[in-house]
Short mmCIF file of C-alpha atoms (C1' of nucleotides) in Angstrom, two decimals:
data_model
loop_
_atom_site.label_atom_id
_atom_site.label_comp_id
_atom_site.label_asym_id
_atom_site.label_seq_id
_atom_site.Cartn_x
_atom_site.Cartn_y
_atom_site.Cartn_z
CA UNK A 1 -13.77 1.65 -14.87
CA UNK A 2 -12.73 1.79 -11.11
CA UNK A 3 -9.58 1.00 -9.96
CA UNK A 4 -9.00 1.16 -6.03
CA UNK A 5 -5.39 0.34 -3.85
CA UNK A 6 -6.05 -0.02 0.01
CA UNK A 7 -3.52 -1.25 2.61
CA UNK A 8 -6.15 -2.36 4.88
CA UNK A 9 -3.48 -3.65 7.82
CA UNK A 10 -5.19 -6.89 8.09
CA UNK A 11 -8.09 -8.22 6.50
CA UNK A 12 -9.54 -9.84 9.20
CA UNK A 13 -9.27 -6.41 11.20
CA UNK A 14 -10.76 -4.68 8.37
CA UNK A 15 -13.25 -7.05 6.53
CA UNK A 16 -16.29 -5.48 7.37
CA UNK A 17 -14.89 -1.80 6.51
CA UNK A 18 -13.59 -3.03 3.19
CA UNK A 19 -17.27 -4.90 2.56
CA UNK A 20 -18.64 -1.70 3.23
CA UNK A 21 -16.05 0.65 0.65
CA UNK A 22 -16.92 -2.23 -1.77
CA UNK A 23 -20.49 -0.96 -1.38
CA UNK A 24 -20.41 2.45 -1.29
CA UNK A 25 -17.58 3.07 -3.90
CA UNK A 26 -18.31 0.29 -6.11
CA UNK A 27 -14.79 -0.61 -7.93
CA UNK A 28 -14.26 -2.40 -9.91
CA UNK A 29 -11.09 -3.58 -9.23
CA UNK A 30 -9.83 -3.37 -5.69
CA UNK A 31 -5.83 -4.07 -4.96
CA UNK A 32 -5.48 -4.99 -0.87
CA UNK A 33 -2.09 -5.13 0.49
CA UNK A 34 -1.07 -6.36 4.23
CA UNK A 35 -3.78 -8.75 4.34
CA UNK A 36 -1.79 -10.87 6.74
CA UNK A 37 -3.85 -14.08 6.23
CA UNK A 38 -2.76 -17.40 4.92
CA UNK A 39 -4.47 -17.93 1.95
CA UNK A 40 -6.89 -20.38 2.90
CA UNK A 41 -7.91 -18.04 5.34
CA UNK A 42 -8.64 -15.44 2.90
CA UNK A 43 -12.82 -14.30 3.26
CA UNK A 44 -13.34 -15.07 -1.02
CA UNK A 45 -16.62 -16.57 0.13
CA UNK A 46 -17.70 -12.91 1.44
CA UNK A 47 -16.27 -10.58 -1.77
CA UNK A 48 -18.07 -13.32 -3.79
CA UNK A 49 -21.57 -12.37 -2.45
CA UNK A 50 -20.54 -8.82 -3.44
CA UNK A 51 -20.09 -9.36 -6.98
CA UNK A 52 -16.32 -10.02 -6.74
CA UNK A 53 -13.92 -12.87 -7.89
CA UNK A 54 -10.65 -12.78 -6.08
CA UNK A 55 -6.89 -13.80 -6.16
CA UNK A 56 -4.78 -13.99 -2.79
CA UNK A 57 -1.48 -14.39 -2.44
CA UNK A 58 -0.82 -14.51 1.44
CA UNK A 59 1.52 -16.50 4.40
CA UNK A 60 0.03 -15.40 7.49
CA UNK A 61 1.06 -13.52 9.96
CA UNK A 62 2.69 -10.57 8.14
CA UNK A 63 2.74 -9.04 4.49
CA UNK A 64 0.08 -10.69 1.59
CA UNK A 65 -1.61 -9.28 -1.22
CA UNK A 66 -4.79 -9.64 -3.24
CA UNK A 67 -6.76 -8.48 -6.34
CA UNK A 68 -10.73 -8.14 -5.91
CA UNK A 69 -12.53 -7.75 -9.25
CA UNK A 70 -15.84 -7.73 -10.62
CA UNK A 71 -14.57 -7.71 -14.62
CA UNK A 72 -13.08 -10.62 -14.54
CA UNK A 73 -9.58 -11.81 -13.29
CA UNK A 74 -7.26 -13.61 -15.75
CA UNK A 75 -3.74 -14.98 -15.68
CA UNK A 76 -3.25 -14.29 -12.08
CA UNK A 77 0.53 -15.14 -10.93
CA UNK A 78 1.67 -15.14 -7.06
CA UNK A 79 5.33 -13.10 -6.89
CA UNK A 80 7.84 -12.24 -9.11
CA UNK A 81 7.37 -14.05 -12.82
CA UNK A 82 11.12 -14.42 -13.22
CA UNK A 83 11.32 -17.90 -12.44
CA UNK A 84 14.42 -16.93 -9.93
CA UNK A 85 13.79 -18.40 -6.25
CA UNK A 86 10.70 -16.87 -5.00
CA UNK A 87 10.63 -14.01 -2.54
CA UNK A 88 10.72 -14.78 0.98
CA UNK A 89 7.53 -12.33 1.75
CA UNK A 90 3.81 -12.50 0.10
CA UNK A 91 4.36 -8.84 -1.58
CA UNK A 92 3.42 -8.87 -5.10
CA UNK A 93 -0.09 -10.33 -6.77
CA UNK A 94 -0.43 -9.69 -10.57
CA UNK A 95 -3.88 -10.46 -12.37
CA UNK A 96 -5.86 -8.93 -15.57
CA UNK A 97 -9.34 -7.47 -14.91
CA UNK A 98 -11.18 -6.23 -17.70
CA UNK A 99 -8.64 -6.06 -19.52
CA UNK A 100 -6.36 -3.97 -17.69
CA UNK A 101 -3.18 -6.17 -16.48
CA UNK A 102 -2.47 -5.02 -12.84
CA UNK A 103 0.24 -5.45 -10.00
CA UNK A 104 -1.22 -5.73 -6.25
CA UNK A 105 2.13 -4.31 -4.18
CA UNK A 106 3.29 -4.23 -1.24
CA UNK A 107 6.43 -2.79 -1.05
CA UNK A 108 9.12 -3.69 1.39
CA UNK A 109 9.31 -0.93 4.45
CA UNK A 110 13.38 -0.33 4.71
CA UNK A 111 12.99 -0.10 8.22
CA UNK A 112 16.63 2.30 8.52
CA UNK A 113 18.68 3.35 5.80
CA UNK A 114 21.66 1.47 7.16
CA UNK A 115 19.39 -1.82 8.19
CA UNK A 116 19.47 -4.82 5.79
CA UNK A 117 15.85 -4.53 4.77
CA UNK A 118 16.78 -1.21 3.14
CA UNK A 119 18.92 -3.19 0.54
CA UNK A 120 15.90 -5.53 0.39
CA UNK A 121 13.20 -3.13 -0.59
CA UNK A 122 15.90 -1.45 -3.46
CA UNK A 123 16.40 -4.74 -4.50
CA UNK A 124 12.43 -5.78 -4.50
CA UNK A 125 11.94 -2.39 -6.72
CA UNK A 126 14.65 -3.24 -8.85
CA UNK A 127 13.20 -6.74 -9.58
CA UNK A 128 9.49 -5.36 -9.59
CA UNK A 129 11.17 -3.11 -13.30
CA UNK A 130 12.41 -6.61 -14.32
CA UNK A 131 9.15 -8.16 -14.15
CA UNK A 132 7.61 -5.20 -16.06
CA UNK A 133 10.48 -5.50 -18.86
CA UNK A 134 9.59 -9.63 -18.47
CA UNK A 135 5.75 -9.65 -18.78
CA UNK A 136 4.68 -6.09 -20.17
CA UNK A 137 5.16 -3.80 -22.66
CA UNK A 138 4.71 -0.25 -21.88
CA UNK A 139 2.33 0.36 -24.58
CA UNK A 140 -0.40 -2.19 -22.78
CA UNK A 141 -3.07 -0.72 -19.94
CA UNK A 142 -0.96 -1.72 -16.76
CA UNK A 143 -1.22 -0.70 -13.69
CA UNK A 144 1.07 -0.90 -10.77
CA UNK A 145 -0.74 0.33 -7.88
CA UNK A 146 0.10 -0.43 -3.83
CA UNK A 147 1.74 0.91 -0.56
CA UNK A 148 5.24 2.01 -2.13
CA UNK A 149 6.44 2.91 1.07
CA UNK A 150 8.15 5.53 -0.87
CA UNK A 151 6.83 9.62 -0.94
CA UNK A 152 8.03 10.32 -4.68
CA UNK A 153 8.89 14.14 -3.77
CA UNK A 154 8.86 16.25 -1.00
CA UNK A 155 5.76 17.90 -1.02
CA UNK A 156 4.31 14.04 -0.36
CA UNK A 157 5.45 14.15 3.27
CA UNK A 158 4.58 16.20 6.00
CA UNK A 159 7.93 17.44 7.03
CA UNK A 160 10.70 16.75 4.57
CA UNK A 161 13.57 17.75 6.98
CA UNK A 162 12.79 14.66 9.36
CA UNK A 163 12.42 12.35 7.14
CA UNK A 164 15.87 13.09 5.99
CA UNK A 165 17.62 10.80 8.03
CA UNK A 166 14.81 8.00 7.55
CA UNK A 167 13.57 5.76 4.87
CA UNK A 168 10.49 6.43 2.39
CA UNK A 169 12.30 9.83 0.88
CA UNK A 170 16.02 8.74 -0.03
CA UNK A 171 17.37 9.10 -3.35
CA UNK A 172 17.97 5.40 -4.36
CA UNK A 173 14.44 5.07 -3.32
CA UNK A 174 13.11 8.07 -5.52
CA UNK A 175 15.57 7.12 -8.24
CA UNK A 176 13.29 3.29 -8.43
CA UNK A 177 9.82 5.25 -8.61
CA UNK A 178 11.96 7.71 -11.65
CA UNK A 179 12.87 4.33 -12.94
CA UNK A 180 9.52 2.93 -13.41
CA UNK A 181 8.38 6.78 -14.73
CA UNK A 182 11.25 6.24 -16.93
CA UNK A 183 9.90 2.65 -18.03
CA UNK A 184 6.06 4.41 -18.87
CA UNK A 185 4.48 4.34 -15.47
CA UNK A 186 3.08 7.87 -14.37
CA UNK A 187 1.75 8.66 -10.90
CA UNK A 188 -1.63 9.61 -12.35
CA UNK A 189 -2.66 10.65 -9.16
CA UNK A 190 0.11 14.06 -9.65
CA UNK A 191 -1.71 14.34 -12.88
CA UNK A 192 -4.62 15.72 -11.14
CA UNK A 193 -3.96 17.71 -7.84
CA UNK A 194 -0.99 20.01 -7.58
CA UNK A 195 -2.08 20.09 -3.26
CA UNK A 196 1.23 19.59 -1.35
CA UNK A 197 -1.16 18.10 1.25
CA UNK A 198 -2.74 15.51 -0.19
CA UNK A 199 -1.77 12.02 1.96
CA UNK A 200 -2.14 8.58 2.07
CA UNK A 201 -1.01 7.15 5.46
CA UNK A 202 -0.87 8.66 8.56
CA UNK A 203 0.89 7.24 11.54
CA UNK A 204 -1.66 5.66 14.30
CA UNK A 205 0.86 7.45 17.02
CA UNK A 206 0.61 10.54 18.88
CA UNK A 207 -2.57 11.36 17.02
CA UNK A 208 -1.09 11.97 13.58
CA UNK A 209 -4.05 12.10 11.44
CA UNK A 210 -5.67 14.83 13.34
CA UNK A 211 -2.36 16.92 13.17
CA UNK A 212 -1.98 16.21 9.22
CA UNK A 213 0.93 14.71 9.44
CA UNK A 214 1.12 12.20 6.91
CA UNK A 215 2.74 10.82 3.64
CA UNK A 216 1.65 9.91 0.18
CA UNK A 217 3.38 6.66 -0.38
CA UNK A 218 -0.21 4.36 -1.62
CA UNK A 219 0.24 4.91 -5.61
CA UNK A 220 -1.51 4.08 -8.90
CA UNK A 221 1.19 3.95 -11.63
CA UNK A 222 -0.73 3.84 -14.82
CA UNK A 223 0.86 3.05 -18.29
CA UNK A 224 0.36 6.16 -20.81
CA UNK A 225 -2.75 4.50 -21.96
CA UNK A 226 -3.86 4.68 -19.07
CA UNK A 227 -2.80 7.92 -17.48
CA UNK A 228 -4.86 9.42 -20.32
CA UNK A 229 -8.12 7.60 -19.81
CA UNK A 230 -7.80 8.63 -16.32
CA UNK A 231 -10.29 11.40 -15.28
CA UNK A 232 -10.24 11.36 -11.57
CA UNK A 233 -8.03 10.49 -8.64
CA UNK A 234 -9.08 10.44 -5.44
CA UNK A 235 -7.39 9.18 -1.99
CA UNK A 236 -10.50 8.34 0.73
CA UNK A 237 -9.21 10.32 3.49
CA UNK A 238 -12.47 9.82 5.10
CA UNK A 239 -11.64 5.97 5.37
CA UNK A 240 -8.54 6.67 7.93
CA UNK A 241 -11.58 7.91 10.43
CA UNK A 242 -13.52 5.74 12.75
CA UNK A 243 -13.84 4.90 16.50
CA UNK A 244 -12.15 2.75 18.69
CA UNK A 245 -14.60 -0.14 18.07
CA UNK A 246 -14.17 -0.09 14.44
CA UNK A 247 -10.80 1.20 13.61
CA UNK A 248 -9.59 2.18 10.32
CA UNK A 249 -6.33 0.99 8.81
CA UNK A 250 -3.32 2.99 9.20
CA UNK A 251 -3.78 3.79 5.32
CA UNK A 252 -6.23 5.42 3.27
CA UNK A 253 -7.59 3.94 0.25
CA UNK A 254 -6.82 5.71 -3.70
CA UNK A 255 -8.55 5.02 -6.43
CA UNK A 256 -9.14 5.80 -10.50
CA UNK A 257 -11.49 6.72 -12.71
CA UNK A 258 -10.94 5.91 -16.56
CA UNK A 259 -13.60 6.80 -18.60
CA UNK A 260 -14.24 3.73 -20.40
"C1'" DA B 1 14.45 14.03 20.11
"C1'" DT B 2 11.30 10.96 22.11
"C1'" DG B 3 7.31 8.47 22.44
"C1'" DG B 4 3.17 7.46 20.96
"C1'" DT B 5 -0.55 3.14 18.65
"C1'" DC B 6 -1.93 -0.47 16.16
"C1'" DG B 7 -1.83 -5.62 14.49
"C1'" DT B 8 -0.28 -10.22 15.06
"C1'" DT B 9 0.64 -16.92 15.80
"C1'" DT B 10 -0.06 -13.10 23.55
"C1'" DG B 11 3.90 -10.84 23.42
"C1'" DA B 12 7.97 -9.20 21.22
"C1'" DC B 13 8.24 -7.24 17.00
"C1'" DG B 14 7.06 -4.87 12.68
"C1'" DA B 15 5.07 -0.66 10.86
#
DNA sequence: ATGGTCGTTTGACGA
């Protein structure tokens, strides 16, 4: 079984790239994040002639996330299963494929350690372990997968010093990722490639990509079950390629391999 | 350190 995560900065930008990773990589689940379509603008119609059934949870303009699968998609809930107000953005899609009960996310950015959305996005991780404690128990197959917006250790980022003074590195940020390790999700992708330069987003500016200077902050938490099933880990660098006329997202997709 | 480049509800704003 193939589970992929892609932030494909906007579906409608991206549609026919992600039609044509469907195709050539074949998953069997596929998590999208920053789809930034309302959901009755959401292309099910196309992933449908693929082979895929699909849940969307979207608003627009900015933020929405989706689950593509071709085992099946069961129980599918939009947001937080708390029953507290709902959050304000389209970050969080849960369904179960084959089996396998996964979280679409799209973590809040931070923006600035001192800006309000900082507290947000600590807040949105802290509420993302309550819904785990809520709806799961560790010893299921779950997995969390999604642009954290958060490089779990230093040798995820390019250049550790400058992201000092930034978001996506912090402690309370780290200490949210430790939390769900601590809960029973691993970063299965770790499990299989000790690189320290092994990324997952690059900026678009000042040619970023092409200087390596990027972050690992799209990851597959997998519950222990899960973690050892796994037997390959892969992040499509290739995919971040591609000429002005058909340009890639900003991030590359990651996917699993579990060997049943 | 700064600026650079994408995407979006065309244009300021988020990433």
């Amino acid at each position: 079984m193939r589970i992929a995560t892609w932030n494909v900065n906007s579906l409608k930008a991206r549609l026919r790239r992600v039609e044509r990773w469907l195709e050539m990589f074949e998953p069997d689940v596929l998590c999208l994040q920053e789809t930034k379509l309302a959901d009755e603008a959401f292309p099910a119609m196309t992933f449908e002639a693929l082979g895929y059934d699909s849940f969307h949870h979207g608003e627009g303009r900015w933020n929405g996330v989706a689950i593509l699968s071709r085992v099946g998609i069961e129980d599918p809930l939009a947001g937080f299963g708390d029953g507290k107000p709902a959050d304000s953005d389209a970050r969080l899609a849960w369904a179960t494929c084959g089996g396998v009960r996964l979280a679409s996310c799209y973590v809040p950015n931070g923006r600035a350690l001192d800006h309000e959305h900082y507290q947000y996005k600590l807040r949105w991780l802290d509420r993302l372990l309550n819904d785990l404690d809520g709806q799961c128990v560790p010893s299921e197959d779950i997995v969390v997968c999604g642009d954290f917006n958060i490089a779990p250790q230093d040798r995820d980022v390019y250049d550790p010093k400058h992201f000092e003074t930034h978001t996506h590195t912090s402690k309370p940020e780290r200490q949210r990722i430790a939390a769900l390790a601590d809960w029973g999700l691993n970063d299965v992708f770790r499990e299989h490639h000790q690189d320290q330069r092994l990324y997952s987003w690059w900026d678009y500016r000042g040619g970023n990509f092409h200087k390596k200077m990027g972050m690992r902050i799209d990851l597959v938490l997998t519950s222990q079950s899960l973690t050892k099933r796994t037997e390959l880990a892969l992040i499509d660098r290739n995919e971040r390629k591609g000429p002005k006329d058909d340009p890639p997202s900003d991030h590359a997709p990651v996917f699993i391999d579990l060997n049943y």
